[in-house]
PDB file of C-alpha atoms in Angstrom:
ATOM      1  CA  UNK S 112       0.030   0.034   0.082  1.00 42.00           C
ATOM      2  CA  UNK S 113       1.513   3.417  -0.874  1.00 44.00           C
ATOM      3  CA  UNK S 114       2.294   5.684   1.861  1.00 46.00           C
ATOM      4  CA  UNK S 115      -0.105   8.548   2.764  1.00 48.00           C
ATOM      5  CA  UNK S 116       2.715  10.676   4.278  1.00 48.00           C
ATOM      6  CA  UNK S 117       3.802  12.662   1.271  1.00 46.00           C
ATOM      7  CA  UNK S 118       4.028  16.339   0.435  1.00 49.00           C
ATOM      8  CA  UNK S 119       1.677  17.785  -2.175  1.00 55.00           C
ATOM      9  CA  UNK S 120       3.954  20.277  -3.939  1.00 57.00           C
ATOM     10  CA  UNK S 121       1.276  21.081  -6.506  1.00 59.00           C
ATOM     11  CA  UNK S 122      -0.577  23.056  -3.791  1.00 63.00           C
ATOM     12  CA  UNK S 123       2.447  25.375  -3.129  1.00 67.00           C
ATOM     13  CA  UNK S 124       1.646  27.970  -5.810  1.00 67.00           C
ATOM     14  CA  UNK S 125      -1.991  28.185  -4.656  1.00 63.00           C
ATOM     15  CA  UNK S 126      -0.781  28.736  -1.025  1.00 71.00           C
ATOM     16  CA  UNK S 127       1.413  31.639  -2.240  1.00 75.00           C
ATOM     17  CA  UNK S 128      -1.393  33.164  -4.331  1.00 62.00           C
ATOM     18  CA  UNK S 129      -3.703  32.928  -1.363  1.00 71.00           C
ATOM     19  CA  UNK S 130      -1.258  34.781   0.800  1.00 77.00           C
ATOM     20  CA  UNK S 131      -0.790  37.512  -1.707  1.00 70.00           C
ATOM     21  CA  UNK S 132      -4.532  37.850  -2.223  1.00 66.00           C
ATOM     22  CA  UNK S 133      -5.114  38.077   1.675  1.00 73.00           C
ATOM     23  CA  UNK S 134      -2.474  40.699   1.916  1.00 74.00           C
ATOM     24  CA  UNK S 135      -3.990  42.756  -1.047  1.00 67.00           C
ATOM     25  CA  UNK S 136      -7.453  42.609   0.718  1.00 69.00           C
ATOM     26  CA  UNK S 137      -5.937  43.492   4.101  1.00 68.00           C
ATOM     27  CA  UNK S 138      -4.390  46.684   2.445  1.00 64.00           C
ATOM     28  CA  UNK S 139      -7.710  47.436   0.701  1.00 64.00           C
ATOM     29  CA  UNK S 140      -9.568  47.091   4.162  1.00 64.00           C
ATOM     30  CA  UNK S 141      -7.192  49.266   6.044  1.00 62.00           C
ATOM     31  CA  UNK S 142      -6.438  51.788   3.193  1.00 64.00           C
ATOM     32  CA  UNK S 143      -8.995  54.476   4.664  1.00 67.00           C
ATOM     33  CA  UNK S 144      -7.363  54.255   8.059  1.00 70.00           C
ATOM     34  CA  UNK S 145      -3.975  55.032   6.623  1.00 65.00           C
ATOM     35  CA  UNK S 146      -2.446  58.458   6.437  1.00 70.00           C
ATOM     36  CA  UNK S 147      -3.090  60.368   3.155  1.00 62.00           C
ATOM     37  CA  UNK S 148       0.440  59.901   2.119  1.00 58.00           C
ATOM     38  CA  UNK S 149       0.105  56.094   2.158  1.00 65.00           C
ATOM     39  CA  UNK S 150      -3.429  55.650   0.836  1.00 63.00           C
ATOM     40  CA  UNK S 151      -2.423  56.128  -2.719  1.00 65.00           C
ATOM     41  CA  UNK S 152       0.541  53.859  -2.393  1.00 67.00           C
ATOM     42  CA  UNK S 153      -1.683  51.111  -0.647  1.00 64.00           C
ATOM     43  CA  UNK S 154      -4.281  51.321  -3.356  1.00 68.00           C
ATOM     44  CA  UNK S 155      -1.966  50.822  -6.236  1.00 64.00           C
ATOM     45  CA  UNK S 156      -0.194  48.034  -4.421  1.00 68.00           C
ATOM     46  CA  UNK S 157      -3.355  46.270  -3.499  1.00 68.00           C
ATOM     47  CA  UNK S 158      -4.597  46.405  -7.155  1.00 73.00           C
ATOM     48  CA  UNK S 159      -1.232  45.291  -8.457  1.00 71.00           C
ATOM     49  CA  UNK S 160      -1.370  42.223  -6.063  1.00 70.00           C
ATOM     50  CA  UNK S 161      -4.848  41.261  -7.072  1.00 71.00           C
ATOM     51  CA  UNK S 162      -3.948  41.474 -10.790  1.00 71.00           C
ATOM     52  CA  UNK S 163      -0.880  39.470 -10.142  1.00 72.00           C
ATOM     53  CA  UNK S 164      -2.969  36.830  -8.394  1.00 69.00           C
ATOM     54  CA  UNK S 165      -5.424  36.650 -11.368  1.00 73.00           C
ATOM     55  CA  UNK S 166      -2.600  36.355 -13.868  1.00 76.00           C
ATOM     56  CA  UNK S 167      -0.809  33.869 -11.779  1.00 71.00           C
ATOM     57  CA  UNK S 168      -3.779  31.587 -11.182  1.00 68.00           C
ATOM     58  CA  UNK S 169      -4.666  31.745 -14.931  1.00 75.00           C
ATOM     59  CA  UNK S 170      -1.074  30.865 -15.810  1.00 71.00           C
ATOM     60  CA  UNK S 171      -0.950  27.969 -13.462  1.00 72.00           C
ATOM     61  CA  UNK S 172      -4.362  26.598 -14.456  1.00 71.00           C
ATOM     62  CA  UNK S 173      -3.240  26.862 -18.172  1.00 77.00           C
ATOM     63  CA  UNK S 174       0.006  25.191 -17.388  1.00 75.00           C
ATOM     64  CA  UNK S 175      -1.702  22.523 -15.412  1.00 71.00           C
ATOM     65  CA  UNK S 176      -3.843  21.577 -18.389  1.00 76.00           C
ATOM     66  CA  UNK S 177      -0.670  21.738 -20.599  1.00 75.00           C
ATOM     67  CA  UNK S 178       1.276  19.398 -18.295  1.00 73.00           C
ATOM     68  CA  UNK S 179      -1.707  16.942 -17.846  1.00 75.00           C
ATOM     69  CA  UNK S 180      -1.927  16.611 -21.759  1.00 78.00           C
ATOM     70  CA  UNK S 181       1.756  15.866 -22.019  1.00 81.00           C
ATOM     71  CA  UNK S 182       1.593  13.306 -19.233  1.00 69.00           C
ATOM     72  CA  UNK S 183      -1.302  11.742 -20.873  1.00 70.00           C
ATOM     73  CA  UNK S 184       0.572  11.276 -24.073  1.00 73.00           C
ATOM     74  CA  UNK S 185       3.698  10.034 -22.296  1.00 69.00           C
ATOM     75  CA  UNK S 186       1.381   7.528 -20.456  1.00 60.00           C
ATOM     76  CA  UNK S 187      -0.092   6.379 -23.575  1.00 68.00           C
ATOM     77  CA  UNK S 188       3.242   5.862 -25.326  1.00 71.00           C
ATOM     78  CA  UNK S 189       4.515   3.995 -22.311  1.00 59.00           C
ATOM     79  CA  UNK S 190       1.534   1.758 -22.312  1.00 57.00           C
ATOM     80  CA  UNK S 191       1.886   1.085 -25.889  1.00 65.00           C
ATOM     81  CA  UNK S 192       5.604   0.080 -25.513  1.00 66.00           C
ATOM     82  CA  UNK S 193       4.910  -2.220 -22.694  1.00 52.00           C
ATOM     83  CA  UNK S 194       2.056  -3.767 -24.661  1.00 50.00           C
ATOM     84  CA  UNK S 195       4.262  -4.451 -27.735  1.00 60.00           C
ATOM     85  CA  UNK S 196       7.117  -5.791 -25.412  1.00 55.00           C
ATOM     86  CA  UNK S 197       4.583  -8.088 -23.748  1.00 46.00           C
ATOM     87  CA  UNK S 198       3.148  -9.082 -27.112  1.00 52.00           C
ATOM     88  CA  UNK S 199       6.700  -9.942 -28.450  1.00 55.00           C
ATOM     89  CA  UNK S 200       7.564 -11.707 -25.189  1.00 53.00           C
ATOM     90  CA  UNK S 201       4.463 -13.912 -25.386  1.00 48.00           C
ATOM     91  CA  UNK S 202       5.199 -14.795 -28.942  1.00 53.00           C
ATOM     92  CA  UNK S 203       8.951 -15.293 -28.676  1.00 62.00           C
ATOM     93  CA  UNK S 204       8.840 -17.834 -25.687  1.00 80.00           C
ATOM     94  CA  UNK S 205      11.773 -20.011 -25.178  1.00 84.00           C
ATOM     95  CA  UNK S 206       9.776 -23.055 -26.556  1.00 88.00           C
ATOM     96  CA  UNK S 207       8.950 -21.318 -29.698  1.00 83.00           C
ATOM     97  CA  UNK S 208      12.537 -19.890 -30.309  1.00 84.00           C
ATOM     98  CA  UNK S 209      14.240 -23.220 -29.463  1.00 90.00           C
ATOM     99  CA  UNK S 210      11.876 -25.272 -31.464  1.00 89.00           C
ATOM    100  CA  UNK S 211      12.809 -23.130 -34.554  1.00 87.00           C
ATOM    101  CA  UNK S 212      16.409 -23.501 -33.766  1.00 89.00           C
ATOM    102  CA  UNK S 213      16.053 -27.244 -33.345  1.00 92.00           C
ATOM    103  CA  UNK S 214      14.427 -27.643 -36.734  1.00 91.00           C
ATOM    104  CA  UNK S 215      17.135 -25.546 -38.466  1.00 90.00           C
ATOM    105  CA  UNK S 216      20.290 -26.937 -36.903  1.00 90.00           C
ATOM    106  CA  UNK S 217      19.096 -30.544 -37.296  1.00 91.00           C
ATOM    107  CA  UNK S 218      18.824 -30.112 -41.043  1.00 90.00           C
ATOM    108  CA  UNK S 219      22.042 -28.203 -41.904  1.00 88.00           C
ATOM    109  CA  UNK S 220      25.291 -29.775 -42.748  1.00 89.00           C
ATOM    110  CA  UNK S 221      27.500 -27.350 -40.946  1.00 90.00           C
ATOM    111  CA  UNK S 222      28.020 -27.366 -37.221  1.00 92.00           C
ATOM    112  CA  UNK S 223      26.283 -24.329 -35.685  1.00 92.00           C
ATOM    113  CA  UNK S 224      28.156 -22.287 -33.016  1.00 94.00           C
ATOM    114  CA  UNK S 225      27.389 -19.034 -31.029  1.00 95.00           C
ATOM    115  CA  UNK S 226      30.962 -17.863 -31.386  1.00 95.00           C
ATOM    116  CA  UNK S 227      32.960 -15.846 -33.928  1.00 92.00           C
ATOM    117  CA  UNK S 228      34.927 -16.679 -35.908  1.00 93.00           C
ATOM    118  CA  UNK S 229      33.875 -20.244 -36.683  1.00 92.00           C
ATOM    119  CA  UNK S 230      36.585 -22.884 -37.006  1.00 91.00           C
ATOM    120  CA  UNK S 231      37.582 -22.606 -40.716  1.00 83.00           C
ATOM    121  CA  UNK S 232      38.503 -26.211 -41.382  1.00 81.00           C
ATOM    122  CA  UNK S 233      35.733 -28.084 -39.307  1.00 80.00           C
ATOM    123  CA  UNK S 234      32.583 -27.180 -41.103  1.00 84.00           C
ATOM    124  CA  UNK S 235      31.438 -24.739 -38.281  1.00 90.00           C
ATOM    125  CA  UNK S 236      29.197 -21.732 -38.922  1.00 91.00           C
ATOM    126  CA  UNK S 237      28.454 -18.744 -36.683  1.00 90.00           C
ATOM    127  CA  UNK S 238      24.775 -19.094 -35.954  1.00 81.00           C
ATOM    128  CA  UNK S 239      24.020 -15.562 -34.789  1.00 83.00           C
ATOM    129  CA  UNK S 240      25.731 -12.057 -35.323  1.00 79.00           C
ATOM    130  CA  UNK S 241      24.375 -10.813 -31.941  1.00 81.00           C
ATOM    131  CA  UNK S 242      23.925 -12.516 -28.594  1.00 87.00           C
ATOM    132  CA  UNK S 243      21.796  -9.797 -27.134  1.00 84.00           C
ATOM    133  CA  UNK S 244      18.491 -11.661 -27.821  1.00 83.00           C
ATOM    134  CA  UNK S 245      19.699 -14.892 -26.199  1.00 87.00           C
ATOM    135  CA  UNK S 246      21.210 -12.829 -23.215  1.00 89.00           C
ATOM    136  CA  UNK S 247      17.875 -11.424 -22.486  1.00 85.00           C
ATOM    137  CA  UNK S 248      16.054 -14.745 -23.014  1.00 86.00           C
ATOM    138  CA  UNK S 249      18.328 -16.613 -20.783  1.00 90.00           C
ATOM    139  CA  UNK S 250      18.219 -13.897 -18.127  1.00 88.00           C
ATOM    140  CA  UNK S 251      14.391 -13.818 -18.159  1.00 86.00           C
ATOM    141  CA  UNK S 252      13.447 -17.496 -18.433  1.00 89.00           C
ATOM    142  CA  UNK S 253      16.461 -19.651 -17.277  1.00 92.00           C
ATOM    143  CA  UNK S 254      14.493 -22.607 -15.931  1.00 94.00           C
ATOM    144  CA  UNK S 255      12.639 -23.066 -19.245  1.00 94.00           C
ATOM    145  CA  UNK S 256      15.878 -22.844 -21.217  1.00 95.00           C
ATOM    146  CA  UNK S 257      17.521 -25.491 -18.931  1.00 97.00           C
ATOM    147  CA  UNK S 258      14.578 -27.831 -19.505  1.00 96.00           C
ATOM    148  CA  UNK S 259      14.865 -27.359 -23.160  1.00 96.00           C
ATOM    149  CA  UNK S 260      18.624 -27.804 -23.489  1.00 97.00           C
ATOM    150  CA  UNK S 261      18.357 -30.941 -21.220  1.00 97.00           C
ATOM    151  CA  UNK S 262      16.585 -32.678 -24.131  1.00 97.00           C
ATOM    152  CA  UNK S 263      19.090 -31.494 -26.584  1.00 97.00           C
ATOM    153  CA  UNK S 264      22.059 -33.095 -24.943  1.00 98.00           C
ATOM    154  CA  UNK S 265      20.466 -36.581 -24.522  1.00 97.00           C
ATOM    155  CA  UNK S 266      22.826 -39.261 -25.953  1.00 96.00           C
ATOM    156  CA  UNK S 267      20.559 -39.930 -29.071  1.00 95.00           C
ATOM    157  CA  UNK S 268      20.282 -36.202 -30.067  1.00 96.00           C
ATOM    158  CA  UNK S 269      21.662 -35.030 -33.291  1.00 95.00           C
ATOM    159  CA  UNK S 270      25.278 -33.995 -33.053  1.00 95.00           C
ATOM    160  CA  UNK S 271      24.537 -30.357 -34.167  1.00 95.00           C
ATOM    161  CA  UNK S 272      22.030 -30.103 -31.332  1.00 96.00           C
ATOM    162  CA  UNK S 273      24.467 -31.292 -28.821  1.00 97.00           C
ATOM    163  CA  UNK S 274      27.123 -28.805 -30.113  1.00 97.00           C
ATOM    164  CA  UNK S 275      24.791 -25.887 -29.984  1.00 96.00           C
ATOM    165  CA  UNK S 276      23.281 -26.887 -26.725  1.00 97.00           C
ATOM    166  CA  UNK S 277      26.747 -27.004 -25.124  1.00 98.00           C
ATOM    167  CA  UNK S 278      27.642 -23.583 -26.508  1.00 98.00           C
ATOM    168  CA  UNK S 279      24.604 -22.255 -24.519  1.00 97.00           C
ATOM    169  CA  UNK S 280      25.381 -24.226 -21.430  1.00 98.00           C
ATOM    170  CA  UNK S 281      29.054 -22.976 -21.472  1.00 98.00           C
ATOM    171  CA  UNK S 282      28.402 -19.426 -22.520  1.00 97.00           C
ATOM    172  CA  UNK S 283      25.703 -18.871 -19.847  1.00 97.00           C
ATOM    173  CA  UNK S 284      27.402 -21.322 -17.241  1.00 97.00           C
ATOM    174  CA  UNK S 285      24.163 -23.214 -16.735  1.00 97.00           C
ATOM    175  CA  UNK S 286      25.554 -25.328 -13.926  1.00 97.00           C
ATOM    176  CA  UNK S 287      22.464 -27.444 -13.704  1.00 97.00           C
ATOM    177  CA  UNK S 288      23.458 -29.437 -17.015  1.00 98.00           C
ATOM    178  CA  UNK S 289      27.155 -29.360 -16.564  1.00 98.00           C
ATOM    179  CA  UNK S 290      27.517 -32.619 -14.828  1.00 97.00           C
ATOM    180  CA  UNK S 291      25.540 -34.515 -17.528  1.00 98.00           C
ATOM    181  CA  UNK S 292      27.841 -33.169 -20.095  1.00 98.00           C
ATOM    182  CA  UNK S 293      30.988 -34.580 -18.270  1.00 97.00           C
ATOM    183  CA  UNK S 294      29.158 -37.757 -17.638  1.00 97.00           C
ATOM    184  CA  UNK S 295      28.753 -38.282 -21.406  1.00 97.00           C
ATOM    185  CA  UNK S 296      31.868 -36.955 -22.675  1.00 96.00           C
ATOM    186  CA  UNK S 297      34.719 -38.073 -20.460  1.00 95.00           C
ATOM    187  CA  UNK S 298      34.357 -41.756 -21.005  1.00 94.00           C
ATOM    188  CA  UNK S 299      34.562 -41.312 -24.774  1.00 92.00           C
ATOM    189  CA  UNK S 300      37.562 -39.021 -24.469  1.00 92.00           C
ATOM    190  CA  UNK S 301      39.515 -41.099 -21.995  1.00 88.00           C
ATOM    191  CA  UNK S 302      39.007 -44.498 -23.843  1.00 86.00           C
ATOM    192  CA  UNK S 303      40.297 -42.787 -27.155  1.00 80.00           C
ATOM    193  CA  UNK S 304      36.949 -43.582 -28.921  1.00 75.00           C
ATOM    194  CA  UNK S 305      36.775 -40.265 -30.672  1.00 86.00           C
ATOM    195  CA  UNK S 306      35.525 -40.404 -34.271  1.00 89.00           C
ATOM    196  CA  UNK S 307      35.392 -37.497 -36.719  1.00 88.00           C
ATOM    197  CA  UNK S 308      31.784 -37.167 -36.106  1.00 89.00           C
ATOM    198  CA  UNK S 309      32.057 -37.238 -32.353  1.00 92.00           C
ATOM    199  CA  UNK S 310      35.087 -35.001 -31.778  1.00 93.00           C
ATOM    200  CA  UNK S 311      33.348 -31.627 -32.101  1.00 95.00           C
ATOM    201  CA  UNK S 312      30.427 -32.262 -29.584  1.00 96.00           C
ATOM    202  CA  UNK S 313      32.554 -34.366 -27.162  1.00 97.00           C
ATOM    203  CA  UNK S 314      35.270 -31.585 -26.914  1.00 97.00           C
ATOM    204  CA  UNK S 315      32.636 -28.761 -26.715  1.00 98.00           C
ATOM    205  CA  UNK S 316      30.921 -30.836 -23.879  1.00 98.00           C
ATOM    206  CA  UNK S 317      34.295 -30.767 -21.948  1.00 98.00           C
ATOM    207  CA  UNK S 318      34.763 -27.133 -22.764  1.00 98.00           C
ATOM    208  CA  UNK S 319      31.141 -26.236 -21.483  1.00 98.00           C
ATOM    209  CA  UNK S 320      31.509 -28.350 -18.350  1.00 98.00           C
ATOM    210  CA  UNK S 321      34.953 -26.780 -17.788  1.00 98.00           C
ATOM    211  CA  UNK S 322      33.341 -23.331 -17.978  1.00 97.00           C
ATOM    212  CA  UNK S 323      31.045 -24.263 -15.139  1.00 97.00           C
ATOM    213  CA  UNK S 324      33.577 -25.573 -12.818  1.00 96.00           C
ATOM    214  CA  UNK S 325      35.738 -23.987 -10.145  1.00 94.00           C
ATOM    215  CA  UNK S 326      38.491 -23.134 -10.913  1.00 94.00           C
ATOM    216  CA  UNK S 327      37.263 -22.466 -14.465  1.00 96.00           C
ATOM    217  CA  UNK S 328      38.819 -24.541 -17.166  1.00 96.00           C
ATOM    218  CA  UNK S 329      40.741 -26.827 -14.793  1.00 96.00           C
ATOM    219  CA  UNK S 330      39.511 -30.014 -16.778  1.00 96.00           C
ATOM    220  CA  UNK S 331      40.033 -28.556 -20.172  1.00 97.00           C
ATOM    221  CA  UNK S 332      43.586 -27.647 -18.984  1.00 96.00           C
ATOM    222  CA  UNK S 333      44.212 -31.195 -17.792  1.00 96.00           C
ATOM    223  CA  UNK S 334      43.208 -32.439 -21.269  1.00 95.00           C
ATOM    224  CA  UNK S 335      45.510 -30.016 -22.879  1.00 95.00           C
ATOM    225  CA  UNK S 336      48.431 -31.021 -20.724  1.00 93.00           C
ATOM    226  CA  UNK S 337      48.036 -34.679 -21.030  1.00 93.00           C
ATOM    227  CA  UNK S 338      46.714 -35.293 -24.668  1.00 93.00           C
ATOM    228  CA  UNK S 339      48.993 -36.522 -27.455  1.00 91.00           C
ATOM    229  CA  UNK S 340      46.142 -36.129 -30.103  1.00 93.00           C
ATOM    230  CA  UNK S 341      47.020 -33.494 -32.578  1.00 93.00           C
ATOM    231  CA  UNK S 342      43.410 -32.826 -33.392  1.00 93.00           C
ATOM    232  CA  UNK S 343      42.348 -32.270 -29.810  1.00 95.00           C
ATOM    233  CA  UNK S 344      45.248 -29.886 -29.287  1.00 96.00           C
ATOM    234  CA  UNK S 345      44.268 -28.069 -32.523  1.00 96.00           C
ATOM    235  CA  UNK S 346      40.568 -27.815 -31.395  1.00 96.00           C
ATOM    236  CA  UNK S 347      41.539 -26.355 -27.955  1.00 97.00           C
ATOM    237  CA  UNK S 348      44.055 -23.915 -29.402  1.00 97.00           C
ATOM    238  CA  UNK S 349      41.379 -22.261 -31.481  1.00 97.00           C
ATOM    239  CA  UNK S 350      39.409 -21.268 -28.242  1.00 97.00           C
ATOM    240  CA  UNK S 351      41.455 -18.198 -27.401  1.00 97.00           C
ATOM    241  CA  UNK S 352      40.618 -16.841 -31.059  1.00 97.00           C
ATOM    242  CA  UNK S 353      36.875 -17.096 -30.209  1.00 96.00           C
ATOM    243  CA  UNK S 354      36.889 -15.880 -26.558  1.00 95.00           C
ATOM    244  CA  UNK S 355      40.128 -14.566 -25.110  1.00 96.00           C
ATOM    245  CA  UNK S 356      40.486 -15.132 -21.426  1.00 96.00           C
ATOM    246  CA  UNK S 357      43.497 -15.524 -19.018  1.00 96.00           C
ATOM    247  CA  UNK S 358      42.824 -19.125 -18.431  1.00 96.00           C
ATOM    248  CA  UNK S 359      43.592 -19.954 -22.181  1.00 97.00           C
ATOM    249  CA  UNK S 360      46.934 -17.992 -21.726  1.00 96.00           C
ATOM    250  CA  UNK S 361      47.841 -20.167 -18.740  1.00 96.00           C
ATOM    251  CA  UNK S 362      46.814 -23.290 -20.684  1.00 96.00           C
ATOM    252  CA  UNK S 363      49.215 -22.126 -23.642  1.00 97.00           C
ATOM    253  CA  UNK S 364      51.961 -21.685 -21.288  1.00 96.00           C
ATOM    254  CA  UNK S 365      51.511 -25.158 -19.813  1.00 95.00           C
ATOM    255  CA  UNK S 366      51.129 -26.518 -23.330  1.00 96.00           C
ATOM    256  CA  UNK S 367      54.427 -25.156 -24.520  1.00 95.00           C
ATOM    257  CA  UNK S 368      56.358 -26.202 -21.311  1.00 94.00           C
ATOM    258  CA  UNK S 369      55.541 -29.895 -21.980  1.00 93.00           C
ATOM    259  CA  UNK S 370      58.476 -32.094 -23.075  1.00 91.00           C
ATOM    260  CA  UNK S 371      56.381 -33.488 -26.089  1.00 91.00           C
ATOM    261  CA  UNK S 372      56.998 -32.090 -29.600  1.00 91.00           C
ATOM    262  CA  UNK S 373      54.539 -29.699 -31.179  1.00 92.00           C
ATOM    263  CA  UNK S 374      53.662 -29.966 -34.718  1.00 93.00           C
ATOM    264  CA  UNK S 375      54.360 -26.911 -36.918  1.00 93.00           C
ATOM    265  CA  UNK S 376      50.637 -26.206 -37.764  1.00 93.00           C
ATOM    266  CA  UNK S 377      49.794 -26.332 -34.043  1.00 95.00           C
ATOM    267  CA  UNK S 378      52.730 -23.945 -33.337  1.00 95.00           C
ATOM    268  CA  UNK S 379      51.172 -21.474 -35.641  1.00 94.00           C
ATOM    269  CA  UNK S 380      47.843 -22.019 -33.950  1.00 96.00           C
ATOM    270  CA  UNK S 381      49.679 -21.079 -30.764  1.00 96.00           C
ATOM    271  CA  UNK S 382      50.843 -17.860 -32.324  1.00 96.00           C
ATOM    272  CA  UNK S 383      47.423 -16.999 -33.613  1.00 96.00           C
ATOM    273  CA  UNK S 384      45.937 -17.661 -30.042  1.00 97.00           C
ATOM    274  CA  UNK S 385      48.606 -15.572 -28.388  1.00 96.00           C
ATOM    275  CA  UNK S 386      48.046 -12.827 -30.829  1.00 96.00           C
ATOM    276  CA  UNK S 387      44.388 -12.784 -30.128  1.00 97.00           C
ATOM    277  CA  UNK S 388      45.049 -12.755 -26.270  1.00 97.00           C
ATOM    278  CA  UNK S 389      47.600  -9.993 -26.812  1.00 96.00           C
ATOM    279  CA  UNK S 390      45.367  -7.709 -28.820  1.00 95.00           C
ATOM    280  CA  UNK S 391      42.599  -8.215 -26.257  1.00 96.00           C
ATOM    281  CA  UNK S 392      45.095  -7.188 -23.552  1.00 96.00           C
ATOM    282  CA  UNK S 393      44.474 -10.404 -21.669  1.00 95.00           C
ATOM    283  CA  UNK S 394      48.144 -11.184 -21.479  1.00 96.00           C
ATOM    284  CA  UNK S 395      51.593  -9.870 -22.634  1.00 96.00           C
ATOM    285  CA  UNK S 396      51.878 -12.221 -25.584  1.00 95.00           C
ATOM    286  CA  UNK S 397      55.425 -11.183 -26.487  1.00 94.00           C
ATOM    287  CA  UNK S 398      56.649 -12.005 -22.990  1.00 94.00           C
ATOM    288  CA  UNK S 399      54.791 -15.318 -23.144  1.00 94.00           C
ATOM    289  CA  UNK S 400      56.433 -16.438 -26.429  1.00 93.00           C
ATOM    290  CA  UNK S 401      59.840 -15.123 -25.446  1.00 91.00           C
ATOM    291  CA  UNK S 402      59.786 -17.887 -22.714  1.00 92.00           C
ATOM    292  CA  UNK S 403      59.941 -20.479 -25.371  1.00 91.00           C
ATOM    293  CA  UNK S 404      62.628 -19.565 -28.095  1.00 85.00           C
ATOM    294  CA  UNK S 405      63.437 -23.223 -28.627  1.00 86.00           C
ATOM    295  CA  UNK S 406      59.865 -23.909 -29.900  1.00 91.00           C
ATOM    296  CA  UNK S 407      60.348 -21.750 -33.016  1.00 89.00           C
ATOM    297  CA  UNK S 408      62.752 -22.017 -35.975  1.00 86.00           C
ATOM    298  CA  UNK S 409      63.520 -19.981 -38.874  1.00 86.00           C
ATOM    299  CA  UNK S 410      61.078 -21.845 -40.885  1.00 87.00           C
ATOM    300  CA  UNK S 411      58.289 -20.439 -38.724  1.00 89.00           C
ATOM    301  CA  UNK S 412      59.409 -16.755 -38.904  1.00 89.00           C
ATOM    302  CA  UNK S 413      57.477 -15.663 -42.142  1.00 91.00           C
ATOM    303  CA  UNK S 414      54.286 -17.272 -40.949  1.00 93.00           C
ATOM    304  CA  UNK S 415      54.477 -15.949 -37.525  1.00 92.00           C
ATOM    305  CA  UNK S 416      54.980 -12.420 -38.906  1.00 93.00           C
ATOM    306  CA  UNK S 417      52.043 -12.765 -41.105  1.00 94.00           C
ATOM    307  CA  UNK S 418      49.737 -14.028 -38.322  1.00 95.00           C
ATOM    308  CA  UNK S 419      50.987 -11.106 -36.086  1.00 94.00           C
ATOM    309  CA  UNK S 420      50.202  -8.657 -38.773  1.00 94.00           C
ATOM    310  CA  UNK S 421      46.755 -10.049 -39.252  1.00 94.00           C
ATOM    311  CA  UNK S 422      45.972  -8.995 -35.731  1.00 93.00           C
ATOM    312  CA  UNK S 423      47.407  -5.423 -36.434  1.00 92.00           C
ATOM    313  CA  UNK S 424      50.429  -6.148 -34.328  1.00 92.00           C
ATOM    314  CA  UNK S 425      54.184  -5.477 -34.942  1.00 91.00           C
ATOM    315  CA  UNK S 426      55.993  -8.717 -35.952  1.00 89.00           C
ATOM    316  CA  UNK S 427      59.379  -7.114 -34.802  1.00 89.00           C
ATOM    317  CA  UNK S 428      58.231  -7.541 -31.256  1.00 88.00           C
ATOM    318  CA  UNK S 429      58.739 -11.326 -31.712  1.00 88.00           C
ATOM    319  CA  UNK S 430      62.425 -11.217 -32.823  1.00 82.00           C
ATOM    320  CA  UNK S 431      63.437 -12.798 -29.411  1.00 81.00           C
ATOM    321  CA  UNK S 432      61.469 -16.072 -29.974  1.00 85.00           C
ATOM    322  CA  UNK S 433      63.754 -16.990 -32.846  1.00 79.00           C
ATOM    323  CA  UNK S 434      67.130 -16.639 -30.918  1.00 54.00           C
ATOM    324  CA  UNK S 435      67.942 -20.197 -31.698  1.00 51.00           C
ATOM    325  CA  UNK S 436      67.329 -19.893 -35.408  1.00 41.00           C
TER     326      UNK S 436
END
């Protein structure tokens, strides 16, 4: 219930006009009793005050009507906007939106992702240019979206549904579904049963689960340190290009510290990942790469310079990583 203890400021002008009018009437009443010298002055002053009250009340009343009309128009516009928003909200419910998404992604040959850029050699395509709509939808209706995505990540679901669902789960850290992702993906990954068709969604499940754990990306970092699978390394090394964060910088540092050899194409992916992190000011990429001069030979110098320039960076900064060339 709204409080009744509030000040009515709209009455203030009328109180002031009332005081002026009473003063004018007071002067008019006592005018004959005043000395001759003051009678003429009192008469003019009382008339002026009465005229001022009349003009003031007229102005205030006119202004009141004008303000009331403006408020009515604003209220009408606001009601219309709210109506349109509610109308759109009622139509674009999570069920409707995700039903359309499901129909589309289940029929396309490419792997849909929320992130840009898509992986160039794995048939991925960025599914949306802006995340604003999904940001709002997840914020307003999280329980419904969790229920929908739980059906998308069932073992028998289409691989595209699994991949896009895990994108949503990881991006919005829907922890309610994270454990199910780990339960499905880890056995396949640890047993080395990854097929070409399964690699994308299995690794994306691990990434999404890892985004929901604390500390973030611990599981993904463990995979990166221990795997000897060239394609798994390649998949993980592309993540910093899509979403620069300090966890990936630490992951790359640990990756380069391993005793295991790193293929030339994955070394170039390291350069690309570090360039992305450096440009986003997540880490000092030059200092990071300078720690590992033995990883880069003269055969890499031209490609490293090209990749660094692609990120609008200065290749000369990296001269130190070729000290052993």
